[in-house]
C-alpha cells in the first residue's frame, strides 16, 4: 500500500551534502503494524517526514495505493502523524485539538463533535475534554496526540518514537494500547523506535535501519532468530560472535569448524559463501553450561550476574580469548552450582547459530 | 537594618527617579493646565478651567458664541486615524517580515534583524529627510515616473497625509517587527507542521495556529507603534509641512508661537488620556490571549 521506491534524501548541497537516506526501498502492507527500528540518527524520522510530506525525497518515489505522492502537500495526504514532541496546540482545549483535522476537512460541526467524543472515549480521555493541553500529564498528552491523529481516519498513521518520553510502566501500558487501537481501527501504523524490545513486542514487521539504509526487513521472530548481518544481530538482543571456517554447505545448512576445533551446523541464511572464514552468531540463551568435556566449547567462568528471572554467565573461551555470554533462566530445580574461575564446557543447541553476511 | 527598612532603602533610588522623571513633571503639567497664560509665555498663577475648556470648544471673539474647537478636533481625529493606519500598515508589512526572518537558518537571523535595526539607530531627522527626498515633487520617485513617461506632472505626495503615513510607518516599523519576531522565534514550528499534517492549508495554518500563538507579540508591537505615533512630532512636521498638524505639533504650537502654556498642558494631558484608553483596550486584547494560553 505504501511503496517506497529507492528513495534517497540529501541534506545540504555539493560535497558537504549529508546523505540521511540512501536508496531505501520497502513496501508497507495494508493494515500492518510496521516498525522502523534503528539507533538515533539513522534516518527514521527523515523517512517518516518524507511519507508525511514535510520534506521531498532527493531521488526516488513514494506511492500510496499506487499513486505517486510527489506533488501532494501534507494537507492533501491521507496520512497523519503523532509527533515525537506531541506538538499539541497550546491555545486549544483537548477536544479542539482532536477536532482540528476534521474541522479543516470541512466536516459539519455535529460530525466533528461526534467523532471527537468517540476518539476521546477510544483513548479514555473523555473526562478531560475541556482541559487545556498544558494542564494534563505527559501520558495524557500522548493519548490526545494519538486521538488527534486518528480522528480524521487516515489511511496511514505515522508515529515517531511516541513512547520514548514516558516512564517504564506507562510505556508498557501504551504499547498494549497502541496494539489495541491498531487492530480496532484497521489503520496502517508506521511506528518509529530505537527500542528493540518495543519493536519485537509490537510489530507485524520490522525494518532495521542503520546509516540511512535498511539492513533487514522481517517479522520479529525472523529478525531475532535469523539476523542477516552483524549490525542487526548486535543491535537486537545480545549476541555472541564466533569466528568459524565453513567446511560444507547444503542449501540453508552450513557445516562449520569453530576455533577450538569442534564442528557444528548452522543456518547459512543470506550468505552466498560455500567455504572460507565466516562469523557465527549465537544467542546467549541458545547455549548451555555443561561438564568440561561434554560441549563444543570450553572456557573459564569469569563472572556470574544474577538478573532475577535469569542469570548471565560470562566465559572466556580457551585458546581464542573471546568473551562468550550464556544466559540461563532461573528455576527452582537448580543445576549443579558453578563457581567463578571454574573451567566449564559450553553446549550449543543444534542449528541455533546463524552465519552472518560480512 | 530590619528587612522592611532594607527593602525601603533598596527601593529608594527607583522612587526618587520615578518622582523626578515621571510623577513630578506630570504634576507640574497638571497644575499648569489649570492656570492662565502669561502674555509672553509662561503662566499666571490664577486658577482657571479655560484651558481645559479650550481643548474641545472655542468662544467667538466678537459674538461671544460657543462652538466646537473644530481645529483641535480635526487634529485629534487626524492623529488617531494616522496612528491607527500606521499600526495597521506596520503590521501588514512587519508580520510577514518577522515570519520570514524567524524561518531563516539560525545563523542568518541575527544578520536580518541587524538590517532591520540599522535604520532604527539612525538619526530620526536623517531618516525623515531621506523619505522626503524619495517622495518630493523633484524627488527620486517622481523623476523616475516622469522619465518613464508614466506621468507628465509630478504626483504630489509630500505634505499630505499619505507622506506622513509612509514616513511614520518607515520610522516605527522596527518597533512592530521586533516583538513579533520575538514571539515568532519562540514558536514551536512542529505546531505548524502539525497544522499542515491535519489538513490545514497555508492560510488556515496562519490564521488558526501561527497568529493565535504570536498574538502577544502583535499586541505589543501595535502598542509600541501606536503610542509614539500619537505624540509624533518630527516626522509629521517635516513630511506634513506644517499644514497637516498632529497632536505633537499642536502642543508644540501652544508652548511656542501661540504662548498658551495652559492649553498646551491640557492638550498634553488629553493625549495621555487617549494613550491610556488605547492601552486599556490593548491590554484587554492581550489578557484574552493570556487566558487562552492557560
Ligand atoms: N534538516 C536537516 N538538515 C541537516 N541534517 C539533517 C536534517 N534532518 C536530519 N538531519 C540529519 O539526518 C540524520 C538522520 O536524522 P533523523 O532522521 O532525525 O534520525 P533518527 O530519527 O533516526 O534519529 C541525522 O544525522 C541528522 O543530523
Ligand atoms: Mg528521530
XYZ file of C-alpha atoms and ligand atoms in Angstrom:
680
model
C 0.000 0.000 0.000
C 2.872 2.401 0.732
C 5.659 1.736 -1.690
C 8.952 3.422 -1.020
C 10.984 3.038 -4.161
C 14.769 3.641 -3.986
C 14.333 6.825 -2.005
C 17.389 8.918 -1.110
C 17.445 12.111 0.903
C 20.371 14.523 0.985
C 20.625 17.487 3.321
C 22.736 20.346 2.087
C 24.294 20.600 -1.339
C 27.517 19.769 -3.120
C 30.346 17.863 -1.499
C 29.247 18.665 2.031
C 25.780 17.171 1.469
C 24.717 14.682 4.100
C 23.011 11.506 2.903
C 20.318 10.878 5.535
C 18.640 8.155 3.463
C 20.413 6.019 0.900
C 18.330 4.163 -1.701
C 15.692 2.912 0.709
C 13.082 0.559 -0.726
C 10.287 -1.027 1.246
C 6.629 -1.884 0.762
C 4.318 -1.491 3.737
C 1.129 -3.510 3.560
C -2.442 -2.559 4.317
C -3.441 -2.829 7.985
C 0.089 -3.606 9.067
C 1.911 -2.575 12.236
C 5.223 -1.731 10.630
C 8.204 -0.600 12.690
C 11.316 1.327 11.707
C 13.978 0.325 14.201
C 17.462 1.737 14.456
C 19.862 3.778 16.542
C 19.492 7.530 16.865
C 20.484 9.397 13.706
C 19.940 6.505 11.297
C 17.245 8.330 9.317
C 13.979 7.064 10.844
C 12.433 10.483 11.363
C 13.592 11.581 7.925
C 11.787 8.645 6.317
C 8.586 9.461 8.259
C 8.807 13.118 7.230
C 9.095 12.080 3.595
C 5.964 9.939 3.903
C 4.098 12.750 5.670
C 5.231 15.217 3.004
C 7.101 17.703 5.206
C 10.090 17.064 3.031
C 10.568 15.751 -0.503
C 12.943 12.933 -1.486
C 16.108 13.918 -3.336
C 15.519 10.927 -5.590
C 13.128 8.016 -5.712
C 9.363 7.749 -5.406
C 6.808 7.259 -2.671
C 3.478 5.771 -3.699
C 0.296 5.421 -1.668
C -2.213 2.941 -3.106
C -0.290 3.090 -6.365
C -0.482 6.895 -6.555
C 2.684 8.985 -6.608
C 2.672 11.401 -3.680
C 5.324 13.691 -5.156
C 3.183 16.807 -5.766
C 0.897 16.363 -2.785
C 1.471 18.750 0.123
C 0.999 17.285 3.623
C -2.563 18.618 3.828
C -3.567 16.602 0.759
C -2.213 13.268 2.026
C -4.477 10.863 3.931
C -1.618 10.398 6.365
C -1.413 11.704 9.935
C 1.500 11.968 12.302
C 1.929 11.508 16.039
C 4.900 13.787 16.666
C 7.746 12.875 18.975
C 7.097 16.097 20.922
C 3.294 15.563 20.521
C 3.007 19.114 19.046
C -0.399 19.710 20.641
C -1.824 23.183 20.021
C -1.358 25.040 23.325
C -4.110 27.574 22.604
C -6.790 24.915 22.198
C -8.556 22.521 24.525
C -8.127 18.766 24.314
C -11.379 18.472 22.355
C -10.432 21.303 19.965
C -7.101 19.620 19.322
C -8.769 16.313 18.499
C -11.342 18.012 16.258
C -8.823 20.178 14.374
C -8.231 17.812 11.451
C -11.925 17.185 10.842
C -12.703 20.913 11.065
C -10.020 21.636 8.498
C -11.502 18.962 6.241
C -14.730 20.976 6.379
C -16.814 18.376 8.202
C -20.071 19.664 9.749
C -19.913 20.633 13.422
C -22.170 17.786 14.560
C -19.985 15.206 12.851
C -16.826 16.738 14.339
C -18.330 16.674 17.838
C -19.452 13.060 17.442
C -16.062 11.878 16.177
C -14.218 13.831 18.864
C -16.169 12.182 21.668
C -15.738 8.804 20.008
C -11.970 9.337 19.771
C -11.689 10.628 23.322
C -13.536 7.526 24.507
C -11.176 5.371 22.456
C -8.149 6.795 24.260
C -10.023 7.109 27.590
C -9.782 10.894 27.849
C -13.465 11.838 27.831
C -13.412 13.489 31.242
C -10.570 15.849 30.285
C -12.099 17.095 27.014
C -12.264 20.750 28.112
C -8.809 20.991 29.667
C -6.026 22.997 28.093
C -3.254 20.748 26.823
C -0.825 22.334 29.296
C -2.987 21.121 32.170
C -2.626 17.397 31.511
C 0.205 14.943 32.127
C 2.686 13.627 29.574
C 0.878 10.312 29.246
C -2.406 12.111 28.707
C -0.848 14.432 26.117
C 0.344 11.312 24.337
C -3.220 9.980 24.185
C -4.546 13.301 22.912
C -1.893 13.365 20.184
C -2.970 9.854 19.233
C -6.676 10.732 19.209
C -5.975 13.888 17.187
C -4.088 11.933 14.541
C -6.671 9.125 14.405
C -9.769 11.347 14.281
C -9.629 12.119 10.533
C -9.357 8.351 9.861
C -6.123 8.489 7.875
C -5.069 5.556 5.721
C -1.688 5.605 7.412
C -0.681 6.721 10.885
C 2.944 7.704 11.395
C 4.271 7.513 14.965
C 7.695 8.994 15.738
C 9.013 7.467 18.959
C 5.689 8.269 20.633
C 6.510 6.400 23.827
C 10.083 7.478 24.432
C 9.148 10.306 26.819
C 7.031 8.084 29.073
C 8.244 6.211 32.128
C 8.620 2.450 32.050
C 5.218 1.382 33.359
C 3.249 3.877 31.308
C 5.237 2.843 28.255
C 4.281 -0.814 28.713
C 0.648 0.205 29.112
C 0.705 2.394 25.994
C 2.358 -0.376 23.966
C -0.649 -2.603 24.586
C -2.982 0.318 23.981
C -1.373 1.113 20.624
C -1.703 -2.504 19.547
C -5.372 -2.434 20.555
C -6.001 0.829 18.674
C -4.307 -0.507 15.571
C -6.410 -3.654 15.446
C -9.625 -1.787 16.326
C -9.177 0.903 13.690
C -7.576 -1.213 10.981
C -5.305 1.711 10.076
C -1.766 1.014 8.859
C 0.717 2.087 11.549
C 4.275 3.071 10.721
C 5.972 3.163 14.077
C 9.444 4.503 14.795
C 11.512 3.402 17.769
C 15.092 2.849 18.817
C 13.975 0.353 21.461
C 14.420 -3.174 20.122
C 12.212 -4.759 22.755
C 9.369 -2.389 21.900
C 9.807 -3.250 18.221
C 9.793 -7.000 18.867
C 6.671 -6.986 21.050
C 4.516 -4.675 18.930
C 5.295 -5.137 15.259
C 3.957 -7.270 12.471
C 7.136 -6.497 10.568
C 10.300 -4.592 11.379
C 12.767 -2.738 9.170
C 16.136 -2.458 10.893
C 17.919 0.722 9.797
C 21.474 1.957 10.103
C 23.310 4.858 8.492
C 20.422 5.786 6.214
C 19.874 2.300 4.816
C 17.562 -0.581 5.626
C 19.621 -3.562 6.730
C 16.910 -6.188 7.149
C 13.134 -6.423 6.889
C 11.169 -9.230 8.508
C 8.845 -10.376 11.255
C 10.087 -10.014 14.846
C 10.962 -13.718 15.100
C 12.818 -13.706 11.813
C 14.768 -10.584 12.762
C 15.705 -12.025 16.131
C 16.446 -15.610 15.136
C 17.924 -15.010 11.712
C 19.748 -11.678 11.717
C 21.276 -11.171 8.296
C 24.384 -9.315 9.415
C 26.470 -8.391 12.375
C 24.803 -4.962 12.868
C 21.327 -6.467 13.130
C 22.432 -9.287 15.412
C 24.243 -6.861 17.649
C 21.508 -4.182 17.753
C 18.706 -6.600 18.549
C 19.229 -8.581 21.729
C 22.597 -9.882 22.947
C 24.701 -11.991 20.660
C 27.962 -13.936 20.804
C 30.084 -13.643 17.680
C 32.464 -16.547 16.903
C 34.904 -16.816 14.045
C 34.497 -20.087 12.180
C 35.539 -21.899 8.999
C 32.810 -23.076 6.626
C 33.675 -26.602 5.518
C 30.468 -27.654 3.770
C 27.210 -26.097 2.651
C 23.900 -27.629 1.553
C 21.176 -25.085 0.978
C 20.416 -23.237 4.168
C 22.545 -25.532 6.274
C 26.259 -24.934 6.764
C 28.879 -27.159 8.380
C 31.343 -25.048 10.381
C 34.556 -25.700 12.263
C 34.932 -23.491 15.344
C 38.220 -22.041 16.578
C 38.591 -24.746 19.224
C 38.149 -27.496 16.621
C 34.574 -28.648 17.238
C 32.225 -28.913 14.254
C 28.682 -27.529 14.332
C 25.855 -26.983 11.874
C 24.286 -23.561 11.500
C 21.838 -21.699 9.258
C 23.625 -20.113 6.331
C 20.911 -17.500 5.828
C 21.595 -14.999 3.074
C 25.302 -15.750 2.908
C 26.378 -16.926 -0.560
C 29.728 -18.377 0.551
C 30.277 -22.118 0.459
C 33.657 -22.118 2.180
C 36.136 -19.910 3.968
C 36.123 -17.790 7.098
C 32.728 -16.659 8.402
C 31.200 -15.149 11.531
C 28.715 -17.188 13.511
C 26.125 -15.518 15.760
C 24.790 -17.413 18.765
C 22.157 -16.033 21.137
C 23.094 -16.368 24.841
C 20.005 -18.469 25.573
C 20.897 -20.969 22.834
C 23.849 -22.403 24.775
C 24.042 -24.424 27.982
C 26.687 -24.857 30.663
C 27.844 -28.481 30.739
C 30.707 -30.571 32.074
C 34.117 -29.673 30.692
C 34.250 -32.395 28.017
C 30.537 -32.564 27.170
C 30.186 -29.488 24.904
C 31.599 -27.986 21.711
C 33.451 -25.169 23.511
C 35.430 -24.808 26.725
C 36.360 -21.805 28.765
C 36.883 -20.156 32.150
C 33.945 -18.714 34.041
C 34.733 -15.046 34.808
C 31.504 -13.651 36.087
C 28.080 -14.746 37.246
C 25.479 -11.971 37.072
C 22.108 -12.531 38.686
C 19.108 -10.808 36.987
C 16.116 -12.168 38.920
C 14.413 -14.071 36.124
C 17.694 -15.325 34.723
C 21.428 -15.473 35.292
C 24.208 -14.480 32.890
C 27.479 -16.391 32.784
C 30.488 -14.621 31.281
C 33.052 -17.069 29.944
C 36.460 -16.518 28.322
C 36.966 -19.196 25.681
C 40.132 -21.282 25.971
C 42.801 -20.580 23.386
C 40.793 -17.924 21.492
C 40.252 -15.499 24.366
C 36.825 -14.467 23.027
C 34.219 -13.478 25.608
C 31.106 -15.690 25.473
C 27.902 -14.823 27.350
C 25.463 -17.525 28.238
C 22.005 -16.975 29.689
C 20.027 -19.398 31.762
C 16.549 -18.964 33.125
C 16.450 -19.370 36.902
C 14.280 -22.216 38.098
C 13.698 -23.949 41.437
C 15.445 -27.150 40.306
C 18.880 -25.577 40.411
C 21.630 -27.061 38.279
C 24.956 -28.118 39.678
C 26.381 -24.990 41.285
C 29.324 -23.454 39.415
C 31.903 -21.057 40.752
C 33.787 -18.101 39.371
C 37.165 -19.162 37.969
C 35.977 -22.702 37.249
C 36.596 -24.216 33.818
C 33.357 -25.213 32.101
C 32.058 -26.677 28.867
C 29.504 -24.998 26.595
C 26.966 -26.995 24.588
C 25.374 -25.186 21.638
C 21.784 -26.029 20.721
C 21.724 -27.809 17.374
C 21.402 -25.416 14.439
C 21.000 -22.480 16.808
C 23.709 -20.368 15.204
C 23.294 -18.007 12.275
C 26.052 -17.343 9.742
C 26.307 -13.611 9.104
C 26.947 -11.624 5.941
C 30.267 -9.831 6.073
C 18.571 47.137 59.427
C 15.237 45.354 59.593
C 14.036 43.622 56.443
C 11.376 46.262 55.772
C 13.922 49.039 56.139
C 16.317 47.278 53.817
C 13.556 46.980 51.290
C 12.815 50.676 51.566
C 16.462 51.532 51.166
C 16.704 49.409 48.047
C 13.540 50.879 46.571
C 14.513 54.477 47.369
C 16.628 55.229 44.238
C 13.865 53.943 41.989
C 11.309 56.014 43.875
C 13.415 59.150 43.541
C 13.883 58.675 39.823
C 10.208 57.877 39.393
C 9.267 61.056 41.241
C 11.560 63.408 39.385
C 11.236 61.815 35.965
C 7.559 60.888 35.853
C 5.352 61.958 38.717
C 6.932 65.417 39.229
C 6.665 66.688 35.643
C 3.183 65.216 35.409
C 2.107 67.186 38.458
C 3.597 70.381 37.014
C 1.754 69.852 33.716
C -1.464 69.142 35.608
C -1.103 72.321 37.680
C -0.252 74.458 34.627
C -3.348 73.244 32.826
C -5.460 74.974 35.490
C -3.720 78.363 35.212
C -3.982 81.416 32.944
C -1.494 82.004 30.104
C 1.015 84.799 30.557
C 1.311 87.409 27.840
C 4.788 86.370 26.747
C 4.547 82.643 27.528
C 4.721 81.134 30.976
C 1.752 81.172 33.296
C -0.099 83.500 35.632
C -0.917 81.884 38.963
C -4.698 82.240 38.827
C -6.970 79.225 38.895
C -8.949 78.737 35.678
C -10.574 75.884 33.708
C -10.358 77.870 30.480
C -7.524 75.767 29.119
C -9.457 72.522 29.522
C -12.458 74.162 28.052
C -10.350 75.320 25.131
C -9.318 71.785 24.279
C -12.721 70.997 22.811
C -14.535 74.333 22.473
C -13.897 77.911 21.493
C -15.633 81.195 22.192
C -16.075 83.547 19.271
C -14.015 86.649 19.901
C -16.662 89.090 18.688
C -20.056 87.396 19.293
C -19.038 85.513 22.414
C -20.760 82.421 20.988
C -19.625 78.906 21.961
C -18.727 76.366 19.303
C -16.700 73.190 18.952
C -12.995 73.793 18.517
C -13.016 72.213 15.053
C -9.342 72.906 14.518
C -8.403 70.896 17.616
C -10.874 68.117 16.984
C -9.637 67.615 13.446
C -6.098 67.345 14.795
C -7.234 64.724 17.325
C -9.025 62.847 14.622
C -6.074 63.009 12.232
C -3.670 61.853 14.947
C -5.781 58.874 15.940
C -6.547 57.976 12.340
C -2.926 58.214 11.163
C -1.655 56.337 14.220
C -4.140 53.536 13.623
C -3.313 53.414 9.930
C 0.397 53.376 10.717
C -0.118 50.486 13.167
C -2.110 48.506 10.612
C 0.341 49.192 7.798
C 3.284 48.291 10.044
C 1.523 45.070 10.987
C 0.793 44.191 7.356
C 4.447 44.730 6.446
C 6.009 43.661 9.759
C 4.233 40.343 10.280
C 5.418 38.662 7.069
C 8.864 40.176 7.607
C 9.106 38.730 11.119
C 7.859 35.384 9.810
C 10.428 35.431 7.042
C 13.268 36.139 9.461
C 12.107 33.599 12.047
C 12.101 30.850 9.411
C 15.666 31.551 8.229
C 18.511 29.311 9.480
C 19.594 30.279 12.972
C 22.856 31.894 11.945
C 21.431 34.326 9.405
C 18.516 35.513 11.576
C 20.724 37.912 13.527
C 22.000 39.411 10.286
C 18.455 40.036 9.087
C 17.490 41.598 12.424
C 20.567 43.798 12.256
C 19.458 45.037 8.827
C 16.061 45.880 10.337
C 17.622 47.673 13.282
C 20.247 49.787 11.470
C 17.725 52.413 10.255
C 16.271 52.435 13.754
C 19.623 53.519 15.169
C 19.961 56.222 12.539
C 19.003 59.769 13.478
C 15.270 60.355 13.116
C 15.690 63.589 11.136
C 18.022 61.951 8.655
C 15.576 59.122 8.072
C 12.714 61.542 7.666
C 14.620 63.681 5.175
C 15.548 60.517 3.272
C 11.852 59.731 2.831
C 11.299 63.343 1.805
C 13.997 63.044 -0.843
C 12.196 59.995 -2.243
C 8.699 61.429 -2.488
C 9.055 65.176 -3.097
C 7.966 66.541 -6.470
C 11.530 66.665 -7.813
C 12.419 63.526 -5.830
C 13.534 60.064 -6.935
C 10.110 58.509 -7.437
C 8.612 61.361 -9.428
C 11.756 61.779 -11.530
C 11.720 58.089 -12.455
C 7.989 58.108 -13.192
C 8.323 61.136 -15.456
C 11.403 59.727 -17.169
C 9.485 56.516 -17.893
C 6.657 58.602 -19.318
C 4.112 57.168 -16.896
C 3.096 60.626 -15.698
C 3.578 64.098 -17.138
C 3.151 66.056 -13.921
C 4.860 65.050 -10.675
C 2.477 63.382 -8.208
C 2.030 65.483 -5.086
C 2.957 63.098 -2.288
C 4.872 65.342 0.094
C 2.892 67.423 2.618
C -0.097 65.068 2.503
C -1.446 62.551 4.985
C -0.032 59.922 2.660
C 3.507 61.195 3.151
C 3.008 61.274 6.920
C 1.688 57.704 6.884
C 4.623 56.466 4.795
C 7.120 58.329 6.969
C 5.765 57.137 10.296
C 5.440 53.555 9.069
C 9.048 53.652 7.944
C 10.161 55.144 11.256
C 8.207 52.848 13.575
C 8.249 49.590 11.593
C 11.165 48.090 13.605
C 9.093 48.504 16.773
C 6.460 46.249 15.199
C 8.875 43.681 13.809
C 10.896 43.272 16.993
C 8.208 41.927 19.377
C 6.528 39.852 16.663
C 9.876 38.315 15.775
C 10.498 37.590 19.468
C 7.200 35.662 19.704
C 7.751 34.030 16.343
C 11.224 32.814 17.245
C 9.853 31.051 20.307
C 7.115 29.443 18.224
C 7.458 25.671 18.069
C 7.439 25.071 14.316
C 6.394 21.457 14.783
C 2.994 23.006 15.584
C 2.972 24.473 12.093
C 3.794 21.048 10.672
C 1.067 19.515 12.840
C -1.331 22.032 11.274
C -0.345 21.031 7.732
C -0.496 17.378 8.724
C -4.089 17.855 9.912
C -5.257 19.192 6.541
C -4.913 22.921 7.239
C -3.870 24.920 4.169
C -1.236 27.641 4.441
C -3.815 30.317 5.142
C -5.579 28.175 7.757
C -2.294 27.394 9.499
C -1.518 31.109 9.599
C -4.929 32.006 10.998
C -5.544 29.057 13.323
C -2.069 28.195 14.577
C 0.558 30.871 13.992
C -1.475 34.014 14.588
C -3.056 32.983 17.930
C 0.356 31.933 19.226
C 2.195 35.131 18.287
C -0.702 37.401 19.228
C 1.103 38.709 22.345
C 3.876 39.946 20.063
C 1.344 41.525 17.698
C -0.352 43.324 20.595
C 2.976 44.540 21.981
C 4.109 45.714 18.546
C 0.853 47.557 17.951
C 1.197 49.414 21.264
C 4.828 50.231 20.559
C 3.871 51.753 17.198
C 0.539 53.359 18.099
C 1.610 55.218 21.232
C 4.656 57.111 19.887
C 2.732 57.786 16.651
C 0.057 59.656 18.600
C 2.660 62.017 20.004
C 4.912 62.052 16.932
C 6.344 65.471 16.233
C 9.347 65.479 13.923
C 8.002 63.235 11.156
C 4.607 64.988 10.771
C 6.364 68.343 10.944
C 8.796 67.549 8.133
C 6.575 65.400 5.907
C 3.297 67.176 6.694
C 4.902 70.529 6.101
C 3.076 72.234 8.970
C -0.176 72.021 7.007
C -1.206 68.680 8.430
C -0.866 69.138 12.176
C -0.782 66.218 14.530
C -1.189 66.333 18.300
C 2.506 66.720 18.920
C 2.698 69.721 16.581
C -0.403 71.307 18.103
C 1.088 71.019 21.591
C 4.372 72.487 20.396
C 2.461 75.358 18.835
C 0.846 76.249 22.181
C 4.158 76.301 24.030
C 5.840 78.128 21.142
C 4.231 80.624 18.818
C 0.817 80.828 20.494
C 2.244 81.213 24.019
C -0.649 79.403 25.620
C 1.083 77.101 28.091
C -2.059 76.065 29.996
C -3.777 74.955 26.773
C -0.587 73.113 25.777
C -0.599 71.395 29.156
C -4.260 70.449 28.849
C -3.687 69.105 25.336
C -0.733 67.055 26.593
C -2.856 65.516 29.312
C -5.599 64.803 26.786
C -3.017 62.947 24.711
C -2.054 60.995 27.819
C -5.706 60.041 28.409
C -6.083 58.847 24.812
C -2.942 56.738 25.239
C -4.308 55.277 28.486
C -7.608 54.381 26.844
C -5.763 52.751 23.971
C -3.552 50.815 26.403
C -6.539 49.515 28.358
C -8.042 48.414 25.073
C -4.848 46.587 24.055
C -4.245 45.050 27.455
C -7.762 43.599 27.307
C -6.908 42.020 23.968
C -3.646 40.671 25.349
C -5.418 39.485 28.515
C -7.762 37.300 26.498
C -4.744 35.795 24.867
C -3.182 35.118 28.248
C -6.248 33.198 29.326
C -6.235 31.254 26.112
C -2.722 30.070 26.933
C -3.940 28.829 30.297
N 17.049 19.332 8.254
C 18.214 18.668 8.356
N 19.354 19.236 7.934
C 20.523 18.584 8.032
N 20.662 17.346 8.529
C 19.562 16.729 8.977
C 18.270 17.354 8.922
N 17.362 16.492 9.427
C 18.050 15.396 9.795
N 19.369 15.529 9.530
C 20.409 14.519 9.765
O 19.988 13.313 9.196
C 20.323 12.221 10.031
C 19.096 11.389 10.324
O 18.252 12.132 11.139
P 16.889 11.534 11.678
O 16.087 11.052 10.541
O 16.271 12.565 12.532
O 17.370 10.306 12.566
P 16.581 9.428 13.615
O 15.161 9.873 13.629
O 16.757 8.021 13.150
O 17.255 9.653 14.925
C 20.964 12.795 11.286
O 22.348 12.658 11.190
C 20.571 14.250 11.243
O 21.575 15.045 11.809
Mg 14.077 10.732 15.257
